[in-house]
Amino acid sequence: MERVKAVFSKQNRALLAELVRTDFKLRYQGSVLGYAWSLLRPLMLFGILYVIFALVIKSGDGIPHFPVYLLLGIVLWTFFTDMTTQSLGSVVGRGDLIRKIRIPRWTIVFSSSIGALINLGLNLIVVAVVMLINQVGIMHTAILFPLLLVEIYLFALGISLFMSAAFVKFRDLGFIWEVILQIGFYLTPILYAMTLIPHRFQKLQLLNPMAQAMQDSRYTLISHDPKVITISRVFDDGWYRLVPFAVVLLVLFGGLAYFRSQANSFAENI
Amino acid sequence: MDDIAVTVDHVSKSFRLPHEKQNTVKSALIHWARGGRRSYERQRVLKDVSFEIRKGDFFAIVGRNGSGKSTMLKMLAGIYTPTSGGIQVNGKLTPFIELGVGFNPELTGRENVFLNGALLGFNRKEMEAMYDDIVGFAELEKFMDQKLKNYSSGMQVRLAFSIAIRAQSDILLLDEVLAVGDAAFQQKCFDYFEELREQRKTVIFVSHDMDAVRRFCTRAVYIKDGDLILDSTPAEVADLYIEENMQSTRQKDKNIDGQAKLYKLTSKIIEQTDDDVLIRFSYSAESDDDMYIGVSVLRDGVSIAEINTKNLPPLQGTGRITYKLNITHLNGGMYQIGSGLFRSKNAELLGVSRTKAQFMVRGGDLTRGGALKLADSWILK
């Protein structure tokens, strides 16, 4: 308890707030539209994918409110990629601080994760507006949605901690991670209905925490239609459905342990 | 035990320097596939160093470049962790070793003040309360909404310094702060040091400026190649530092000439007070000629005065002679002492001192320039 208190001490909170503020100011330095880009970027991506996958290819397979389904998927995936790619270079990017001042190393990774969370919040407002326009009724399961966000956040945080520390020594990681994200983009059911996937692959696919959390989010927010396939449906409530959560915890604590083992030598290795 | 601020207990630090720099996964994989383990060179930067710093000490860590003194300071600050040994700190220690850490050129002066303040542990409310004082001290009121990249380096240092002195610590770490800034800023630094000394704060100080070491410090250690070789008074440590520096320049001289010189002359500042500078000349000659020394006092490479020892008994063989110069008539600035050894009977130059001894006269009188403080006055009608 004392240690948790120390982690969120007054100084650390002030430092976090200032780091997040700086990141935000610098990201849109010199652009005319500034902060609006954090909304425009996913909206434009959504527009393109909507035309291709909802109007032309029709990968929705009759899922109710498919545009909202598509948008929610894109927003959650954008959050995951934003947070992990920004965190990846965060420790190296703040090398001047690490070499010259004693600050808790985790604040650096944490601050870039908060930046991504703020973006997610803005994007979810857009999702809410689109839900209103599409006349999606609010269901009682919506209460569970924040828990799924926590799950995605912790998963991304574990990866971020691991990668930001490993990136200090292995600079290839940036390119490797880019490729992994590309693969993940198609392995995760972002653009298509899962009903188009053979049943046994559905099982495999949903062991990925991102796929599981995304489908559950769509289930809790958009529709309980049987075509919105979730992990509980695929595994018929078997214990396998807990695998993604175990993966999240494993990644989180593994990332944390690795980060802590490396943190003391950041200053020498950067 | 209560009056000890910092205990450094048998601290060693080595860095692992990989022989083949493997910054990429590919090279690591290739190396691993070959069955090789990474070969490292262990560079021992500090070797079993121990010392204690009492509360209220003004403590200098002195050493030549690459001796390990900055590594020591970084370990004290908690930026590096010792490879072995331990450091106990009793009290709050400043976390930074340099001014203006985290300054971002793309942010305005104002934004940088808040960012830098947060790094020192202040939240926004506390910074707002101090903001006017900080800006006032730095004398930058008009520039705070400009981006830092448009500041001159002097302005940046002023801003950084006025934030840094707000850090309420019991123990301060200062690395070469005096190397930057103009004379007026250095004066501000000195005033601040005096203030710290009056408040009996503990200060740990790394510098090449032996004048500052003599003037402010109460204790000093000398580190050479990672070994602590002297833990003593500032005067003794400063002497050793200057002596070691002289030695290495003398060695260089020999290499250049490739032959032993018949006549040698060296000069060295041995003491400086507010009023006087003592310069010691050491000479040696392998002949029995009568000699004298000629001295010129230079400023900006221009001689402002010449003195010789012709009216003293002639010099012979090997010996030393000390010249005392009253500096109260000099304006602030850097001065050099050039010197030569002459044969008395024909004034032939036998040798010159290879290195010029240097000293600095402090003074911030903005109404006077040039070298000499003339005995003068203004008459108002």
PDB file of C-alpha atoms in Angstrom, chain A:
ATOM      1  CA  MET A   1       0.000   0.000   0.000  1.00  0.00           C
ATOM      2  CA  GLU A   2       2.818   2.388   0.890  1.00  0.00           C
ATOM      3  CA  ARG A   3       4.488   1.621  -2.394  1.00  0.00           C
ATOM      4  CA  VAL A   4       1.360   2.264  -4.397  1.00  0.00           C
ATOM      5  CA  LYS A   5       1.038   5.571  -2.564  1.00  0.00           C
ATOM      6  CA  ALA A   6       4.627   6.438  -3.444  1.00  0.00           C
ATOM      7  CA  VAL A   7       4.008   5.608  -7.096  1.00  0.00           C
ATOM      8  CA  PHE A   8       1.173   8.117  -7.241  1.00  0.00           C
ATOM      9  CA  SER A   9       2.796  10.734  -5.056  1.00  0.00           C
ATOM     10  CA  LYS A  10       2.148  14.420  -5.664  1.00  0.00           C
ATOM     11  CA  GLN A  11       5.456  14.812  -7.514  1.00  0.00           C
ATOM     12  CA  ASN A  12       4.856  11.869  -9.806  1.00  0.00           C
ATOM     13  CA  ARG A  13       1.358  13.016 -10.662  1.00  0.00           C
ATOM     14  CA  ALA A  14       2.623  16.512 -11.482  1.00  0.00           C
ATOM     15  CA  LEU A  15       5.388  15.049 -13.616  1.00  0.00           C
ATOM     16  CA  LEU A  16       2.979  12.762 -15.469  1.00  0.00           C
ATOM     17  CA  ALA A  17       0.580  15.608 -16.164  1.00  0.00           C
ATOM     18  CA  GLU A  18       3.352  17.802 -17.513  1.00  0.00           C
ATOM     19  CA  LEU A  19       4.824  15.041 -19.702  1.00  0.00           C
ATOM     20  CA  VAL A  20       1.411  14.287 -21.199  1.00  0.00           C
ATOM     21  CA  ARG A  21       0.778  17.991 -21.801  1.00  0.00           C
ATOM     22  CA  THR A  22       4.147  18.386 -23.515  1.00  0.00           C
ATOM     23  CA  ASP A  23       3.610  15.356 -25.735  1.00  0.00           C
ATOM     24  CA  PHE A  24       0.230  16.658 -26.779  1.00  0.00           C
ATOM     25  CA  LYS A  25       1.490  20.131 -27.552  1.00  0.00           C
ATOM     26  CA  LEU A  26       4.407  18.821 -29.562  1.00  0.00           C
ATOM     27  CA  ARG A  27       2.474  16.258 -31.564  1.00  0.00           C
ATOM     28  CA  TYR A  28       0.422  18.817 -33.429  1.00  0.00           C
ATOM     29  CA  GLN A  29       3.135  21.514 -33.520  1.00  0.00           C
ATOM     30  CA  GLY A  30       2.798  23.629 -36.609  1.00  0.00           C
ATOM     31  CA  SER A  31      -0.245  21.864 -38.070  1.00  0.00           C
ATOM     32  CA  VAL A  32      -3.167  24.109 -38.955  1.00  0.00           C
ATOM     33  CA  LEU A  33      -5.916  21.841 -37.687  1.00  0.00           C
ATOM     34  CA  GLY A  34      -3.961  20.828 -34.582  1.00  0.00           C
ATOM     35  CA  TYR A  35      -5.871  18.697 -32.117  1.00  0.00           C
ATOM     36  CA  ALA A  36      -8.640  18.127 -34.656  1.00  0.00           C
ATOM     37  CA  TRP A  37      -6.324  15.629 -36.325  1.00  0.00           C
ATOM     38  CA  SER A  38      -6.728  13.169 -33.483  1.00  0.00           C
ATOM     39  CA  LEU A  39     -10.418  13.027 -34.471  1.00  0.00           C
ATOM     40  CA  LEU A  40      -9.966  13.401 -38.207  1.00  0.00           C
ATOM     41  CA  ARG A  41      -7.455  10.619 -38.612  1.00  0.00           C
ATOM     42  CA  PRO A  42      -9.670   7.726 -37.462  1.00  0.00           C
ATOM     43  CA  LEU A  43     -12.724   9.329 -39.080  1.00  0.00           C
ATOM     44  CA  MET A  44     -11.032   9.420 -42.465  1.00  0.00           C
ATOM     45  CA  LEU A  45      -9.777   5.885 -42.081  1.00  0.00           C
ATOM     46  CA  PHE A  46     -13.309   4.900 -41.137  1.00  0.00           C
ATOM     47  CA  GLY A  47     -14.695   6.668 -44.210  1.00  0.00           C
ATOM     48  CA  ILE A  48     -12.396   4.781 -46.546  1.00  0.00           C
ATOM     49  CA  LEU A  49     -12.972   1.401 -44.918  1.00  0.00           C
ATOM     50  CA  TYR A  50     -16.710   2.016 -44.741  1.00  0.00           C
ATOM     51  CA  VAL A  51     -16.932   2.592 -48.475  1.00  0.00           C
ATOM     52  CA  ILE A  52     -14.835  -0.485 -49.234  1.00  0.00           C
ATOM     53  CA  PHE A  53     -16.118  -2.980 -46.693  1.00  0.00           C
ATOM     54  CA  ALA A  54     -19.689  -1.897 -46.036  1.00  0.00           C
ATOM     55  CA  LEU A  55     -20.724  -0.661 -49.475  1.00  0.00           C
ATOM     56  CA  VAL A  56     -18.531  -2.447 -52.023  1.00  0.00           C
ATOM     57  CA  ILE A  57     -17.339  -5.754 -50.578  1.00  0.00           C
ATOM     58  CA  LYS A  58     -20.129  -6.062 -48.016  1.00  0.00           C
ATOM     59  CA  SER A  59     -18.080  -7.990 -45.471  1.00  0.00           C
ATOM     60  CA  GLY A  60     -20.727  -7.283 -42.822  1.00  0.00           C
ATOM     61  CA  ASP A  61     -22.641 -10.473 -43.618  1.00  0.00           C
ATOM     62  CA  GLY A  62     -25.898  -8.972 -42.438  1.00  0.00           C
ATOM     63  CA  ILE A  63     -24.681  -7.834 -39.025  1.00  0.00           C
ATOM     64  CA  PRO A  64     -27.010  -5.165 -37.654  1.00  0.00           C
ATOM     65  CA  HIS A  65     -25.497  -1.635 -37.500  1.00  0.00           C
ATOM     66  CA  PHE A  66     -22.421  -2.762 -39.415  1.00  0.00           C
ATOM     67  CA  PRO A  67     -21.015   0.810 -39.826  1.00  0.00           C
ATOM     68  CA  VAL A  68     -20.935   1.225 -36.031  1.00  0.00           C
ATOM     69  CA  TYR A  69     -19.471  -2.257 -35.690  1.00  0.00           C
ATOM     70  CA  LEU A  70     -16.749  -1.260 -38.150  1.00  0.00           C
ATOM     71  CA  LEU A  71     -16.075   2.099 -36.477  1.00  0.00           C
ATOM     72  CA  LEU A  72     -15.797   0.657 -32.968  1.00  0.00           C
ATOM     73  CA  GLY A  73     -13.315  -1.915 -34.234  1.00  0.00           C
ATOM     74  CA  ILE A  74     -11.196   0.749 -35.920  1.00  0.00           C
ATOM     75  CA  VAL A  75     -11.228   2.989 -32.848  1.00  0.00           C
ATOM     76  CA  LEU A  76     -10.145   0.197 -30.507  1.00  0.00           C
ATOM     77  CA  TRP A  77      -7.445  -0.978 -32.904  1.00  0.00           C
ATOM     78  CA  THR A  78      -6.181   2.596 -33.397  1.00  0.00           C
ATOM     79  CA  PHE A  79      -5.878   2.940 -29.643  1.00  0.00           C
ATOM     80  CA  PHE A  80      -3.872  -0.266 -29.418  1.00  0.00           C
ATOM     81  CA  THR A  81      -1.476   0.683 -32.213  1.00  0.00           C
ATOM     82  CA  ASP A  82      -1.142   4.304 -31.019  1.00  0.00           C
ATOM     83  CA  MET A  83      -0.315   3.321 -27.495  1.00  0.00           C
ATOM     84  CA  THR A  84       2.156   0.579 -28.345  1.00  0.00           C
ATOM     85  CA  THR A  85       4.016   2.447 -31.085  1.00  0.00           C
ATOM     86  CA  GLN A  86       4.267   5.643 -29.055  1.00  0.00           C
ATOM     87  CA  SER A  87       5.459   3.786 -25.982  1.00  0.00           C
ATOM     88  CA  LEU A  88       7.947   1.743 -27.970  1.00  0.00           C
ATOM     89  CA  GLY A  89      10.205   4.733 -28.594  1.00  0.00           C
ATOM     90  CA  SER A  90       9.311   6.653 -25.469  1.00  0.00           C
ATOM     91  CA  VAL A  91      12.245   5.638 -23.277  1.00  0.00           C
ATOM     92  CA  VAL A  92      14.787   6.144 -26.050  1.00  0.00           C
ATOM     93  CA  GLY A  93      13.097   9.375 -27.069  1.00  0.00           C
ATOM     94  CA  ARG A  94      13.452  10.749 -23.575  1.00  0.00           C
ATOM     95  CA  GLY A  95      17.077   9.689 -23.364  1.00  0.00           C
ATOM     96  CA  ASP A  96      18.238  13.170 -22.432  1.00  0.00           C
ATOM     97  CA  LEU A  97      16.072  13.097 -19.324  1.00  0.00           C
ATOM     98  CA  ILE A  98      17.093   9.612 -18.338  1.00  0.00           C
ATOM     99  CA  ARG A  99      20.780  10.429 -18.575  1.00  0.00           C
ATOM    100  CA  LYS A 100      20.611  13.636 -16.600  1.00  0.00           C
ATOM    101  CA  ILE A 101      17.907  13.463 -13.986  1.00  0.00           C
ATOM    102  CA  ARG A 102      16.531  10.924 -11.560  1.00  0.00           C
ATOM    103  CA  ILE A 103      12.858  10.456 -12.323  1.00  0.00           C
ATOM    104  CA  PRO A 104      10.845   7.266 -12.050  1.00  0.00           C
ATOM    105  CA  ARG A 105      11.380   5.555 -15.405  1.00  0.00           C
ATOM    106  CA  TRP A 106       7.854   4.193 -15.609  1.00  0.00           C
ATOM    107  CA  THR A 107       6.393   7.717 -15.742  1.00  0.00           C
ATOM    108  CA  ILE A 108       7.765   8.009 -19.268  1.00  0.00           C
ATOM    109  CA  VAL A 109       5.916   4.956 -20.595  1.00  0.00           C
ATOM    110  CA  PHE A 110       2.894   5.810 -18.522  1.00  0.00           C
ATOM    111  CA  SER A 111       2.673   9.320 -19.921  1.00  0.00           C
ATOM    112  CA  SER A 112       2.603   8.109 -23.505  1.00  0.00           C
ATOM    113  CA  SER A 113      -0.114   5.628 -22.568  1.00  0.00           C
ATOM    114  CA  ILE A 114      -2.196   8.431 -21.092  1.00  0.00           C
ATOM    115  CA  GLY A 115      -1.772  10.397 -24.302  1.00  0.00           C
ATOM    116  CA  ALA A 116      -3.226   7.451 -26.217  1.00  0.00           C
ATOM    117  CA  LEU A 117      -6.067   7.140 -23.673  1.00  0.00           C
ATOM    118  CA  ILE A 118      -7.044  10.773 -24.219  1.00  0.00           C
ATOM    119  CA  ASN A 119      -7.227  10.118 -27.947  1.00  0.00           C
ATOM    120  CA  LEU A 120      -9.342   7.056 -27.298  1.00  0.00           C
ATOM    121  CA  GLY A 121     -11.739   9.151 -25.204  1.00  0.00           C
ATOM    122  CA  LEU A 122     -12.163  11.647 -28.049  1.00  0.00           C
ATOM    123  CA  ASN A 123     -12.714   8.854 -30.551  1.00  0.00           C
ATOM    124  CA  LEU A 124     -15.312   7.181 -28.361  1.00  0.00           C
ATOM    125  CA  ILE A 125     -17.300  10.421 -28.443  1.00  0.00           C
ATOM    126  CA  VAL A 126     -17.383  10.042 -32.220  1.00  0.00           C
ATOM    127  CA  VAL A 127     -18.529   6.435 -31.782  1.00  0.00           C
ATOM    128  CA  ALA A 128     -21.325   7.614 -29.488  1.00  0.00           C
ATOM    129  CA  VAL A 129     -22.464  10.170 -32.067  1.00  0.00           C
ATOM    130  CA  VAL A 130     -22.462   7.580 -34.847  1.00  0.00           C
ATOM    131  CA  MET A 131     -24.409   5.221 -32.570  1.00  0.00           C
ATOM    132  CA  LEU A 132     -27.045   7.909 -32.076  1.00  0.00           C
ATOM    133  CA  ILE A 133     -27.290   8.528 -35.814  1.00  0.00           C
ATOM    134  CA  ASN A 134     -27.619   4.797 -36.463  1.00  0.00           C
ATOM    135  CA  GLN A 135     -30.233   4.559 -33.726  1.00  0.00           C
ATOM    136  CA  VAL A 136     -28.424   1.889 -31.781  1.00  0.00           C
ATOM    137  CA  GLY A 137     -30.323   1.389 -28.535  1.00  0.00           C
ATOM    138  CA  ILE A 138     -28.334   1.359 -25.302  1.00  0.00           C
ATOM    139  CA  MET A 139     -28.313  -2.112 -23.773  1.00  0.00           C
ATOM    140  CA  HIS A 140     -27.743  -3.066 -20.137  1.00  0.00           C
ATOM    141  CA  THR A 141     -24.542  -4.877 -21.150  1.00  0.00           C
ATOM    142  CA  ALA A 142     -22.963  -1.488 -21.928  1.00  0.00           C
ATOM    143  CA  ILE A 143     -21.983  -1.370 -18.259  1.00  0.00           C
ATOM    144  CA  LEU A 144     -19.345  -4.025 -18.987  1.00  0.00           C
ATOM    145  CA  PHE A 145     -17.730  -2.034 -21.800  1.00  0.00           C
ATOM    146  CA  PRO A 146     -15.361  -0.021 -19.527  1.00  0.00           C
ATOM    147  CA  LEU A 147     -14.016  -3.308 -18.148  1.00  0.00           C
ATOM    148  CA  LEU A 148     -13.134  -4.365 -21.675  1.00  0.00           C
ATOM    149  CA  LEU A 149     -11.343  -1.045 -22.178  1.00  0.00           C
ATOM    150  CA  VAL A 150      -9.349  -1.771 -19.018  1.00  0.00           C
ATOM    151  CA  GLU A 151      -8.456  -5.161 -20.453  1.00  0.00           C
ATOM    152  CA  ILE A 152      -7.216  -3.664 -23.722  1.00  0.00           C
ATOM    153  CA  TYR A 153      -5.309  -0.969 -21.839  1.00  0.00           C
ATOM    154  CA  LEU A 154      -3.538  -3.459 -19.563  1.00  0.00           C
ATOM    155  CA  PHE A 155      -2.669  -5.663 -22.527  1.00  0.00           C
ATOM    156  CA  ALA A 156      -1.210  -2.702 -24.407  1.00  0.00           C
ATOM    157  CA  LEU A 157       0.571  -1.519 -21.251  1.00  0.00           C
ATOM    158  CA  GLY A 158       2.314  -4.873 -20.768  1.00  0.00           C
ATOM    159  CA  ILE A 159       3.484  -4.837 -24.378  1.00  0.00           C
ATOM    160  CA  SER A 160       4.537  -1.187 -24.085  1.00  0.00           C
ATOM    161  CA  LEU A 161       6.604  -1.774 -20.963  1.00  0.00           C
ATOM    162  CA  PHE A 162       8.363  -4.728 -22.520  1.00  0.00           C
ATOM    163  CA  MET A 163       9.034  -3.076 -25.853  1.00  0.00           C
ATOM    164  CA  SER A 164      10.123   0.323 -24.543  1.00  0.00           C
ATOM    165  CA  ALA A 165      12.762  -1.399 -22.407  1.00  0.00           C
ATOM    166  CA  ALA A 166      13.851  -3.832 -25.124  1.00  0.00           C
ATOM    167  CA  PHE A 167      14.043  -1.040 -27.710  1.00  0.00           C
ATOM    168  CA  VAL A 168      16.909   0.501 -25.736  1.00  0.00           C
ATOM    169  CA  LYS A 169      19.074  -2.452 -26.765  1.00  0.00           C
ATOM    170  CA  PHE A 170      17.408  -3.690 -29.951  1.00  0.00           C
ATOM    171  CA  ARG A 171      16.487  -0.934 -32.320  1.00  0.00           C
ATOM    172  CA  ASP A 172      15.089  -3.390 -34.895  1.00  0.00           C
ATOM    173  CA  LEU A 173      12.097  -3.816 -32.675  1.00  0.00           C
ATOM    174  CA  GLY A 174      10.443  -0.760 -34.195  1.00  0.00           C
ATOM    175  CA  PHE A 175      10.288  -2.364 -37.629  1.00  0.00           C
ATOM    176  CA  ILE A 176       9.381  -5.784 -36.285  1.00  0.00           C
ATOM    177  CA  TRP A 177       6.500  -4.334 -34.340  1.00  0.00           C
ATOM    178  CA  GLU A 178       5.226  -2.524 -37.432  1.00  0.00           C
ATOM    179  CA  VAL A 179       5.005  -5.842 -39.261  1.00  0.00           C
ATOM    180  CA  ILE A 180       3.342  -7.566 -36.320  1.00  0.00           C
ATOM    181  CA  LEU A 181       0.729  -4.807 -36.209  1.00  0.00           C
ATOM    182  CA  GLN A 182       0.046  -5.265 -39.922  1.00  0.00           C
ATOM    183  CA  ILE A 183      -0.513  -8.983 -39.412  1.00  0.00           C
ATOM    184  CA  GLY A 184      -2.605  -8.292 -36.328  1.00  0.00           C
ATOM    185  CA  PHE A 185      -4.782  -5.892 -38.278  1.00  0.00           C
ATOM    186  CA  TYR A 186      -6.009  -8.752 -40.450  1.00  0.00           C
ATOM    187  CA  LEU A 187      -6.025 -11.466 -37.795  1.00  0.00           C
ATOM    188  CA  THR A 188      -8.251  -9.318 -35.625  1.00  0.00           C
ATOM    189  CA  PRO A 189     -11.838  -9.126 -36.892  1.00  0.00           C
ATOM    190  CA  ILE A 190     -11.790  -5.382 -37.521  1.00  0.00           C
ATOM    191  CA  LEU A 191     -13.067  -5.189 -41.086  1.00  0.00           C
ATOM    192  CA  TYR A 192     -15.213  -8.286 -41.404  1.00  0.00           C
ATOM    193  CA  ALA A 193     -17.872 -10.283 -39.656  1.00  0.00           C
ATOM    194  CA  MET A 194     -16.493 -13.351 -37.895  1.00  0.00           C
ATOM    195  CA  THR A 195     -19.251 -15.479 -39.362  1.00  0.00           C
ATOM    196  CA  LEU A 196     -17.190 -15.515 -42.548  1.00  0.00           C
ATOM    197  CA  ILE A 197     -14.457 -17.466 -40.749  1.00  0.00           C
ATOM    198  CA  PRO A 198     -14.626 -21.281 -40.359  1.00  0.00           C
ATOM    199  CA  HIS A 199     -15.670 -22.329 -36.850  1.00  0.00           C
ATOM    200  CA  ARG A 200     -12.376 -23.904 -35.734  1.00  0.00           C
ATOM    201  CA  PHE A 201     -10.438 -20.805 -36.821  1.00  0.00           C
ATOM    202  CA  GLN A 202     -12.849 -18.658 -34.878  1.00  0.00           C
ATOM    203  CA  LYS A 203     -11.718 -20.460 -31.742  1.00  0.00           C
ATOM    204  CA  LEU A 204      -8.089 -19.808 -32.494  1.00  0.00           C
ATOM    205  CA  GLN A 205      -8.732 -16.244 -33.507  1.00  0.00           C
ATOM    206  CA  LEU A 206     -10.524 -15.376 -30.295  1.00  0.00           C
ATOM    207  CA  LEU A 207      -7.655 -16.515 -28.083  1.00  0.00           C
ATOM    208  CA  ASN A 208      -6.028 -13.227 -29.099  1.00  0.00           C
ATOM    209  CA  PRO A 209      -7.051 -10.740 -26.380  1.00  0.00           C
ATOM    210  CA  MET A 210      -7.554  -7.957 -28.929  1.00  0.00           C
ATOM    211  CA  ALA A 211      -9.999 -10.077 -30.968  1.00  0.00           C
ATOM    212  CA  GLN A 212     -11.816 -11.245 -27.858  1.00  0.00           C
ATOM    213  CA  ALA A 213     -12.094  -7.742 -26.355  1.00  0.00           C
ATOM    214  CA  MET A 214     -13.196  -6.257 -29.660  1.00  0.00           C
ATOM    215  CA  GLN A 215     -15.958  -8.803 -30.199  1.00  0.00           C
ATOM    216  CA  ASP A 216     -17.100  -8.504 -26.592  1.00  0.00           C
ATOM    217  CA  SER A 217     -17.165  -4.707 -26.925  1.00  0.00           C
ATOM    218  CA  ARG A 218     -19.370  -4.971 -29.998  1.00  0.00           C
ATOM    219  CA  TYR A 219     -21.603  -7.417 -28.181  1.00  0.00           C
ATOM    220  CA  THR A 220     -21.975  -5.200 -25.113  1.00  0.00           C
ATOM    221  CA  LEU A 221     -22.504  -1.947 -27.032  1.00  0.00           C
ATOM    222  CA  ILE A 222     -24.014  -2.654 -30.427  1.00  0.00           C
ATOM    223  CA  SER A 223     -25.942  -5.859 -30.799  1.00  0.00           C
ATOM    224  CA  HIS A 224     -26.655  -9.218 -29.200  1.00  0.00           C
ATOM    225  CA  ASP A 225     -27.343 -10.657 -32.643  1.00  0.00           C
ATOM    226  CA  PRO A 226     -25.944 -14.246 -32.872  1.00  0.00           C
ATOM    227  CA  LYS A 227     -23.805 -13.074 -35.782  1.00  0.00           C
ATOM    228  CA  VAL A 228     -21.722 -11.002 -33.349  1.00  0.00           C
ATOM    229  CA  ILE A 229     -19.547 -13.909 -32.356  1.00  0.00           C
ATOM    230  CA  THR A 230     -17.950 -13.718 -28.918  1.00  0.00           C
ATOM    231  CA  ILE A 231     -15.620 -16.024 -27.087  1.00  0.00           C
ATOM    232  CA  SER A 232     -18.376 -17.332 -24.807  1.00  0.00           C
ATOM    233  CA  ARG A 233     -20.409 -18.334 -27.823  1.00  0.00           C
ATOM    234  CA  VAL A 234     -17.515 -20.056 -29.549  1.00  0.00           C
ATOM    235  CA  PHE A 235     -16.393 -22.037 -26.532  1.00  0.00           C
ATOM    236  CA  ASP A 236     -19.863 -22.637 -25.110  1.00  0.00           C
ATOM    237  CA  ASP A 237     -18.880 -21.200 -21.747  1.00  0.00           C
ATOM    238  CA  GLY A 238     -15.944 -23.624 -21.379  1.00  0.00           C
ATOM    239  CA  TRP A 239     -12.877 -22.617 -19.367  1.00  0.00           C
ATOM    240  CA  TYR A 240     -11.008 -21.910 -22.597  1.00  0.00           C
ATOM    241  CA  ARG A 241     -12.714 -18.567 -22.734  1.00  0.00           C
ATOM    242  CA  LEU A 242     -10.500 -17.416 -19.886  1.00  0.00           C
ATOM    243  CA  VAL A 243      -7.340 -17.885 -21.972  1.00  0.00           C
ATOM    244  CA  PRO A 244      -7.269 -14.313 -23.364  1.00  0.00           C
ATOM    245  CA  PHE A 245      -7.480 -12.883 -19.844  1.00  0.00           C
ATOM    246  CA  ALA A 246      -4.630 -15.099 -18.750  1.00  0.00           C
ATOM    247  CA  VAL A 247      -2.641 -13.880 -21.755  1.00  0.00           C
ATOM    248  CA  VAL A 248      -3.305 -10.268 -20.725  1.00  0.00           C
ATOM    249  CA  LEU A 249      -2.119 -10.889 -17.158  1.00  0.00           C
ATOM    250  CA  LEU A 250       0.919 -12.786 -18.362  1.00  0.00           C
ATOM    251  CA  VAL A 251       1.908 -10.019 -20.771  1.00  0.00           C
ATOM    252  CA  LEU A 252       1.280  -7.332 -18.152  1.00  0.00           C
ATOM    253  CA  PHE A 253       3.344  -8.891 -15.381  1.00  0.00           C
ATOM    254  CA  GLY A 254       5.994 -10.150 -17.784  1.00  0.00           C
ATOM    255  CA  GLY A 255       6.356  -6.661 -19.259  1.00  0.00           C
ATOM    256  CA  LEU A 256       6.456  -5.096 -15.817  1.00  0.00           C
ATOM    257  CA  ALA A 257       9.106  -7.520 -14.572  1.00  0.00           C
ATOM    258  CA  TYR A 258      11.279  -7.027 -17.650  1.00  0.00           C
ATOM    259  CA  PHE A 259      10.949  -3.250 -17.470  1.00  0.00           C
ATOM    260  CA  ARG A 260      11.936  -3.233 -13.816  1.00  0.00           C
ATOM    261  CA  SER A 261      14.930  -5.458 -14.435  1.00  0.00           C
ATOM    262  CA  GLN A 262      16.172  -3.092 -17.142  1.00  0.00           C
ATOM    263  CA  ALA A 263      15.181   0.303 -15.738  1.00  0.00           C
ATOM    264  CA  ASN A 264      18.335   0.820 -13.687  1.00  0.00           C
ATOM    265  CA  SER A 265      20.614   0.463 -16.686  1.00  0.00           C
ATOM    266  CA  PHE A 266      18.652   2.654 -19.121  1.00  0.00           C
ATOM    267  CA  ALA A 267      20.948   5.600 -18.455  1.00  0.00           C
ATOM    268  CA  GLU A 268      24.036   3.601 -19.438  1.00  0.00           C
ATOM    269  CA  ASN A 269      22.588   1.810 -22.442  1.00  0.00           C
ATOM    270  CA  ILE A 270      20.807   4.584 -24.290  1.00  0.00           C
TER     271      ILE A 270
END
